[in-house]
Short mmCIF file of C-alpha atoms and ligand atoms in Angstrom, two decimals:
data_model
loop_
_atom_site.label_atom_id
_atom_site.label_comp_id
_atom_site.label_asym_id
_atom_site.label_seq_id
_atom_site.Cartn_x
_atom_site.Cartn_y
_atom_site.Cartn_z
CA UNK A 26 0.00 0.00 0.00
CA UNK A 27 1.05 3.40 -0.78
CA UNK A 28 2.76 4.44 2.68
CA UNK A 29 0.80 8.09 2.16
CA UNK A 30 -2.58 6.25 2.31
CA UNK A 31 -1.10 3.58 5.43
CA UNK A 32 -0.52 6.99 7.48
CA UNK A 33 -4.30 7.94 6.68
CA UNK A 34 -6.18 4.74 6.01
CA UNK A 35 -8.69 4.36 9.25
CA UNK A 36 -8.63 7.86 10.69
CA UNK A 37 -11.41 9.40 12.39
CA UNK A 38 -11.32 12.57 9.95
CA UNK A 39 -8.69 13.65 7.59
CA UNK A 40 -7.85 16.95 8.09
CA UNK A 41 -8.22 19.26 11.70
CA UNK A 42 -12.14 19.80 12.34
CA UNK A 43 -14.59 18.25 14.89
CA UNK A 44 -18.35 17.94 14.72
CA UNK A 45 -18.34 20.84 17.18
CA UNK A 46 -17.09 23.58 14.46
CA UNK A 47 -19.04 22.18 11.57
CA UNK A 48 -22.32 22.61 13.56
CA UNK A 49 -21.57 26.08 14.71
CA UNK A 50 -20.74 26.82 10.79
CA UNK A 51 -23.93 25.58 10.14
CA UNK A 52 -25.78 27.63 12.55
CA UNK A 53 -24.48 30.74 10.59
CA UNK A 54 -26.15 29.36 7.66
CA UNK A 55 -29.24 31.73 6.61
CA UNK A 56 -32.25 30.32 5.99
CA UNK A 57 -31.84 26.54 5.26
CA UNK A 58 -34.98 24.90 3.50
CA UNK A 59 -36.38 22.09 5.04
CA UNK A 60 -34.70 19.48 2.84
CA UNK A 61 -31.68 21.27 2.03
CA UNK A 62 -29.71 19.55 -0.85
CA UNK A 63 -26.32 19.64 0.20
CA UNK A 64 -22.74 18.95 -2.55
CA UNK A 65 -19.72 17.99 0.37
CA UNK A 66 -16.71 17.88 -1.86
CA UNK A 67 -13.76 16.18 -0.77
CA UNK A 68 -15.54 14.51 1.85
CA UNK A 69 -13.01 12.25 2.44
CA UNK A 70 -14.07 9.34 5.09
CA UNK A 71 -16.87 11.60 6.01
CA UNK A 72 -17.58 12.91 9.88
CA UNK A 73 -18.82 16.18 8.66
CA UNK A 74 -20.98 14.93 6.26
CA UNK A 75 -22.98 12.80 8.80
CA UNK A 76 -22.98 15.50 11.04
CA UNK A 77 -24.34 17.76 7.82
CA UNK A 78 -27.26 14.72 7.79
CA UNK A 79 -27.75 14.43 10.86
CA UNK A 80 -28.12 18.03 11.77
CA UNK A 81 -30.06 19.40 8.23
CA UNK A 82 -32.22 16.20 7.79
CA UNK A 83 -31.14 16.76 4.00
CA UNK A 84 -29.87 15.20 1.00
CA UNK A 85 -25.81 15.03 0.66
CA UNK A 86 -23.89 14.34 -1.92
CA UNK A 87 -20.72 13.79 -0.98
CA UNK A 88 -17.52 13.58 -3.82
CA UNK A 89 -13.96 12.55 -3.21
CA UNK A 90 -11.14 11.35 -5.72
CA UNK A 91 -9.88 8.27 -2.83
CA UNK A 92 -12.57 5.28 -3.21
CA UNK A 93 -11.47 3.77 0.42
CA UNK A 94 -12.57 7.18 2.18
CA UNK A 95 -16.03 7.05 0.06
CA UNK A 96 -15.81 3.48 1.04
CA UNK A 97 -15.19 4.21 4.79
CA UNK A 98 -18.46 6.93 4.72
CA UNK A 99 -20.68 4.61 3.37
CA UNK A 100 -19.71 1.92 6.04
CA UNK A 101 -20.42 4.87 8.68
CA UNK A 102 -23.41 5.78 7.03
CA UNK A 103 -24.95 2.45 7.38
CA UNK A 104 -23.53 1.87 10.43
CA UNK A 105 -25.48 5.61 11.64
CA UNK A 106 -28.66 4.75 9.63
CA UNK A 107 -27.73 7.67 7.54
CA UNK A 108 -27.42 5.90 4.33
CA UNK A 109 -30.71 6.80 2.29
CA UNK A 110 -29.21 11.12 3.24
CA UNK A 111 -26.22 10.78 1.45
CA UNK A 112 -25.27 10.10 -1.90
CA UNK A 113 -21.62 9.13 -2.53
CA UNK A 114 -19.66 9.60 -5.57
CA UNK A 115 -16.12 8.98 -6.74
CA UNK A 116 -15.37 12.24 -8.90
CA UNK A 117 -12.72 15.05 -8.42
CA UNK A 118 -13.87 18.88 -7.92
CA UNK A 119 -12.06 20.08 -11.31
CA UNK A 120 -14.92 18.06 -13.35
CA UNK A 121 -18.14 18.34 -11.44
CA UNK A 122 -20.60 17.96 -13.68
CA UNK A 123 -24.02 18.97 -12.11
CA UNK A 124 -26.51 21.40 -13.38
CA UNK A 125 -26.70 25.19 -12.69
CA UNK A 126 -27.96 25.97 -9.57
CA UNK A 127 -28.32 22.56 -8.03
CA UNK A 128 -27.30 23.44 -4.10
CA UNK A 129 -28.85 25.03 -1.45
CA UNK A 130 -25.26 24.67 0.38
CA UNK A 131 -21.59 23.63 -0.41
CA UNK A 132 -19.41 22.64 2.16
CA UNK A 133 -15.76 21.70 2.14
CA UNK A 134 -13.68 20.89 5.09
CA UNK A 135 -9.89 21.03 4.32
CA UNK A 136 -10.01 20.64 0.75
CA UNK A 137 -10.38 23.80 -1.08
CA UNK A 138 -6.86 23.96 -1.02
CA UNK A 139 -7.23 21.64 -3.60
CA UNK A 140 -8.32 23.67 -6.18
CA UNK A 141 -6.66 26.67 -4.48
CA UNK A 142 -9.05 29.23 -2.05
CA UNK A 143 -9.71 31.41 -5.42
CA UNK A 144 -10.40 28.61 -8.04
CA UNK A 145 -12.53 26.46 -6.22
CA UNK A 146 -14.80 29.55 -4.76
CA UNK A 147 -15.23 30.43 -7.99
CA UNK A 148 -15.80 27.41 -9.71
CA UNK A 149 -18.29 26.27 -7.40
CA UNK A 150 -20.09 29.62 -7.22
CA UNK A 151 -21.90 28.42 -10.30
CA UNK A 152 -23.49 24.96 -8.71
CA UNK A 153 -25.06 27.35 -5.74
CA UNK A 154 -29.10 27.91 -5.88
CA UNK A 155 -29.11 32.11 -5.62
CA UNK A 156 -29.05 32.56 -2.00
CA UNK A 157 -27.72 29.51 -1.42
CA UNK A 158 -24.40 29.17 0.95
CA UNK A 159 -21.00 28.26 0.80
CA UNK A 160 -19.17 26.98 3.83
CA UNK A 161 -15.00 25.87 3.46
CA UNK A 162 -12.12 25.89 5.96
CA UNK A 163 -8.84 27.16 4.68
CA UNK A 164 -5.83 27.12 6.23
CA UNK A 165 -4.64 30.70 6.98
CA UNK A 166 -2.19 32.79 8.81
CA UNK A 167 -3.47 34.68 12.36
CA UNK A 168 -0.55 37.13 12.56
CA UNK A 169 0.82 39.26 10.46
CA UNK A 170 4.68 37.89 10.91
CA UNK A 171 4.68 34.45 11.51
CA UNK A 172 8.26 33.60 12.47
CA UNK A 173 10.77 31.87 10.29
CA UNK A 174 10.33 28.11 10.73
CA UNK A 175 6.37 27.99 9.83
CA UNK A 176 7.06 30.62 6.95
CA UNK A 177 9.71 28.61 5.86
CA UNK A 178 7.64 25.36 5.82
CA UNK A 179 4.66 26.50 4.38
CA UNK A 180 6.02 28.57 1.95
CA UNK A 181 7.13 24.95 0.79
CA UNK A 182 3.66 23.38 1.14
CA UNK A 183 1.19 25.85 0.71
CA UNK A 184 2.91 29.35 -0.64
CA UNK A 185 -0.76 30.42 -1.62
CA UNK A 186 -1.89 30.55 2.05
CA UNK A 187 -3.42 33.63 2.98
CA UNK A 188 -4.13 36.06 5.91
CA UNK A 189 -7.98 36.17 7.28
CA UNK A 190 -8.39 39.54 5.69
CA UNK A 191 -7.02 38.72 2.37
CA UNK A 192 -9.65 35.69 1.97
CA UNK A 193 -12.49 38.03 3.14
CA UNK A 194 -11.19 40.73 0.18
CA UNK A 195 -11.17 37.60 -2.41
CA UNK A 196 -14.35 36.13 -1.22
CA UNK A 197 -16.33 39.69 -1.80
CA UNK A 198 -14.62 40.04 -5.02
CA UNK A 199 -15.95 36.90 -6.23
CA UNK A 200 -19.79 37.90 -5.81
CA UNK A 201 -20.64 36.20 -2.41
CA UNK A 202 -21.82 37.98 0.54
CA UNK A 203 -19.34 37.79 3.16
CA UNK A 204 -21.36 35.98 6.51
CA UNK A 205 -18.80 35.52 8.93
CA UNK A 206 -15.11 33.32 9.88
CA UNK A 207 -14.36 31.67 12.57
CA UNK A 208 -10.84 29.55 13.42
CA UNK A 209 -11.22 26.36 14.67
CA UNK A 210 -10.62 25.81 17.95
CA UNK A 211 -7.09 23.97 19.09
CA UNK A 212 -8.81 20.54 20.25
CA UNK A 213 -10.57 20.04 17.00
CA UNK A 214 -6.80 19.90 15.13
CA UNK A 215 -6.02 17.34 17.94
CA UNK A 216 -8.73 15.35 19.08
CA UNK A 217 -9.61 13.45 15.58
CA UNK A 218 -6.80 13.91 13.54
CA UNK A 219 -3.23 14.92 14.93
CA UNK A 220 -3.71 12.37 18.18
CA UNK A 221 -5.17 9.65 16.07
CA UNK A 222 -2.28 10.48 13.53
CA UNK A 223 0.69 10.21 16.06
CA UNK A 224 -0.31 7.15 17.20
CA UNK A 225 -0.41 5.77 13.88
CA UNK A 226 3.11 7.67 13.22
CA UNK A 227 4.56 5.18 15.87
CA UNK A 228 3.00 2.07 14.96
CA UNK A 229 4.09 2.67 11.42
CA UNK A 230 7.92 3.83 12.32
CA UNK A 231 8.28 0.37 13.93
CA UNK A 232 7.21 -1.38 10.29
CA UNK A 233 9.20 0.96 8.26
CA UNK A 234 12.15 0.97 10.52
CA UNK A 235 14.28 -0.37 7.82
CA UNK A 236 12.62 1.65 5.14
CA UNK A 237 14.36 5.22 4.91
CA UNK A 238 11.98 6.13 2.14
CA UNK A 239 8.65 5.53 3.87
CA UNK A 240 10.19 6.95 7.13
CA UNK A 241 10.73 10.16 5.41
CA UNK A 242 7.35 10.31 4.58
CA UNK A 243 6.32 9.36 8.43
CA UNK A 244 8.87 12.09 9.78
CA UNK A 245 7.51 14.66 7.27
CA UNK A 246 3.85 13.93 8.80
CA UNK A 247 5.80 14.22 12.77
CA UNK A 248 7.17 17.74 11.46
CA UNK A 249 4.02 19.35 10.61
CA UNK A 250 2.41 18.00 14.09
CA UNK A 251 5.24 19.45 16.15
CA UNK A 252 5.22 22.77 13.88
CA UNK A 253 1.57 22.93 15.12
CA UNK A 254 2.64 21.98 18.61
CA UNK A 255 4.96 24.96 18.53
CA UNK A 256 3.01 27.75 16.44
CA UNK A 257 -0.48 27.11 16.79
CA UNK A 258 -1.15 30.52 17.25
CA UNK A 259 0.52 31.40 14.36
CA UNK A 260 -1.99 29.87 11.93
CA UNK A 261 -5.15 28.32 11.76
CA UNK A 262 -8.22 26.13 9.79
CA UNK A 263 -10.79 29.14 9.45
CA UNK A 264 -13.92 28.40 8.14
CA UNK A 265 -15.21 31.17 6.11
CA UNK A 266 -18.99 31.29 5.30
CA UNK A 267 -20.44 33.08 2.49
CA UNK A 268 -23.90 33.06 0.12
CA UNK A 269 -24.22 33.29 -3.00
CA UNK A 270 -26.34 36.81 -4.01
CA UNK A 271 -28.74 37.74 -6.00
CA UNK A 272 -26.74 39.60 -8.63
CA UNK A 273 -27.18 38.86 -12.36
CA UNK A 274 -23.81 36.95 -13.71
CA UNK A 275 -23.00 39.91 -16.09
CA UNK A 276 -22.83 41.95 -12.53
CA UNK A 277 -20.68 39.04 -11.52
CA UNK A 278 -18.37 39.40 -14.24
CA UNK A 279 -17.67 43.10 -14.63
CA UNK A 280 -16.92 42.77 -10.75
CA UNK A 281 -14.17 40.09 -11.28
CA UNK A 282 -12.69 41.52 -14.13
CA UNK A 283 -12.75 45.30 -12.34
CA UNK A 284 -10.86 43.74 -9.78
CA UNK A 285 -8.14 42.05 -11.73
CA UNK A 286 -9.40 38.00 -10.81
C1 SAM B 4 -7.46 17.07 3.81
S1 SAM B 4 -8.62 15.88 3.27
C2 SAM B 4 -10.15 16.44 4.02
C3 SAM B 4 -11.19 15.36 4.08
C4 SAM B 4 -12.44 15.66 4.89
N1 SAM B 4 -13.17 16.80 4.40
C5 SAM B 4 -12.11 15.85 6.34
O1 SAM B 4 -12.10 16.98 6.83
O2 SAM B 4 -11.86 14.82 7.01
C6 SAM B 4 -8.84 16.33 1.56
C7 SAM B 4 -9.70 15.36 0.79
O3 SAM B 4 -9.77 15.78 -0.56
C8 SAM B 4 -9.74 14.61 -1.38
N2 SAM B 4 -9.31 14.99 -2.73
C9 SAM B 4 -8.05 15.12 -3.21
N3 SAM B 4 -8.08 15.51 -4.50
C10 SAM B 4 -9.40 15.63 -4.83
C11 SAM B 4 -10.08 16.00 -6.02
N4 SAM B 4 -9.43 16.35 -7.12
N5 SAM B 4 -11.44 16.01 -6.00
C12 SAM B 4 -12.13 15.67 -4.88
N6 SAM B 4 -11.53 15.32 -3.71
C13 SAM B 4 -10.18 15.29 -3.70
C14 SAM B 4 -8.80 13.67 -0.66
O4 SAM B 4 -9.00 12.33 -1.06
C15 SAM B 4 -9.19 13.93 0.80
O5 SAM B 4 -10.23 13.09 1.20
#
């Protein structure tokens, strides 16, 4: 097995989030229908999308490029008696094919990254029902000068990361109304996903001991934990909530293009 997918096979969530953050972005939501039809893309194994069905009583589809995540939510879903809310299909966000206007809400924990912050708020503006919202977290810088090491490291792994403010300026720019951002709480980075993680980091340095290939990989996943150990308050997942207006697309367009996007 790829060692990549051994580090993350069998984790409680696969990126830092809890249930407790995805229901307080939902409760910024405006004016959900009843049945909301929901798109959760890069859902990944799939905790927030059964706390999206449990908490909206909707209809989810949920979309992810790695069959034994979409494999993993549909065991949970049948396991939670969630099965006939959520719709899962293997299919990658640069070739979503649904129609105009299909969503009430989009929601994407830890993936827009992806696509990068810009591209995939754009490209997904489309598939939103006027009104409708979008909901993403997006790693992003808290201060204005993070020190060396985590500049150093992320302008390695994610050079396109962003302050707050700067997403808030792209996310008006785009034709969304700006609702509100809030940074995940510390816990919700450890409690599914970096303790879960380490423990697998350990199990998996004993197998690999002899392996300095695959225990570069395993180290490389140890840096990034103690880089959050030692600047969490440096950066952040921020979820950033927006809704789609009402404006007509030519609006749309002579704002982008005004604005240089
Ligand atoms: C950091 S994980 C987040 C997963 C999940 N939302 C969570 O919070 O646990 C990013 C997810 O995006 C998926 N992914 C990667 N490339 C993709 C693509 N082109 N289209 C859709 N999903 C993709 C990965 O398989 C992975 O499940």
């Amino acid at each position: 097995m790829d060692i990549f997918f051994e580090i993350h096979c069998q984790l409680p969530r696969e990126a830092p989030g809890n249930n407790e953050a995805t229901a307080k972005a939902l409760s910024l939501v405006p004016k959900l229908p009843e049945n909301p039809i929901i798109l959760d893309i890069g859902c990944g194994p799939g905790m927030q999308t059964l706390a999206l069905a449990k908490i909206t009583g909707g209809q989810i589809i949920a979309v992810d490029t790695h069959q034994p995540f979409l494999d993993e939510l549909k065991r949970r879903a049948e396991e939670q008696n969630l099965s006939s809310q959520i719709r899962i299909q293997n299919c990658s966000m640069f070739s979503l094919n649904f129609k105009q206007e299909s969503f009430d809400l989009i929601w994407s924990e830890g993936a827009v990254y992806i696509m990068g912050f810009q591209k995939g708020l754009q490209s997904w503006h489309r598939f939103l029902k006027p009104g409708g919202t979008l909901a993403v977290t997006e790693l992003s810088w808290l201060v204005n000068n993070p020190p060396e090491e985590p500049l150093k490291f992320f302008r390695n792994e994610y050079p396109k990361m962003k302050h707050i403010e700067e997403n808030i300026s792209i996310i008006k720019q785009l034709g969304y109304s700006y609702i509100k951002n809030f940074t995940i709480p510390e816990a919700a980075w450890w409690d599914d996903y970096y303790i879960p993680l380490e423990r697998r980091i350990s199990l998996l340095r004993k197998k690999y001991r002899d392996d300095p290939e695959a225990n570069n990989i395993i180290e490389e996943h140890q840096r990034e934990i103690e880089l959050y150990r030692n600047y969490y308050q440096c950066y952040g997942y921020v979820f950033y909530i927006m809704q789609k207006d009402a404006l007509a697309a030519e609006d749309i367009i002579i704002r982008m293009s005004s604005s240089g996007l």
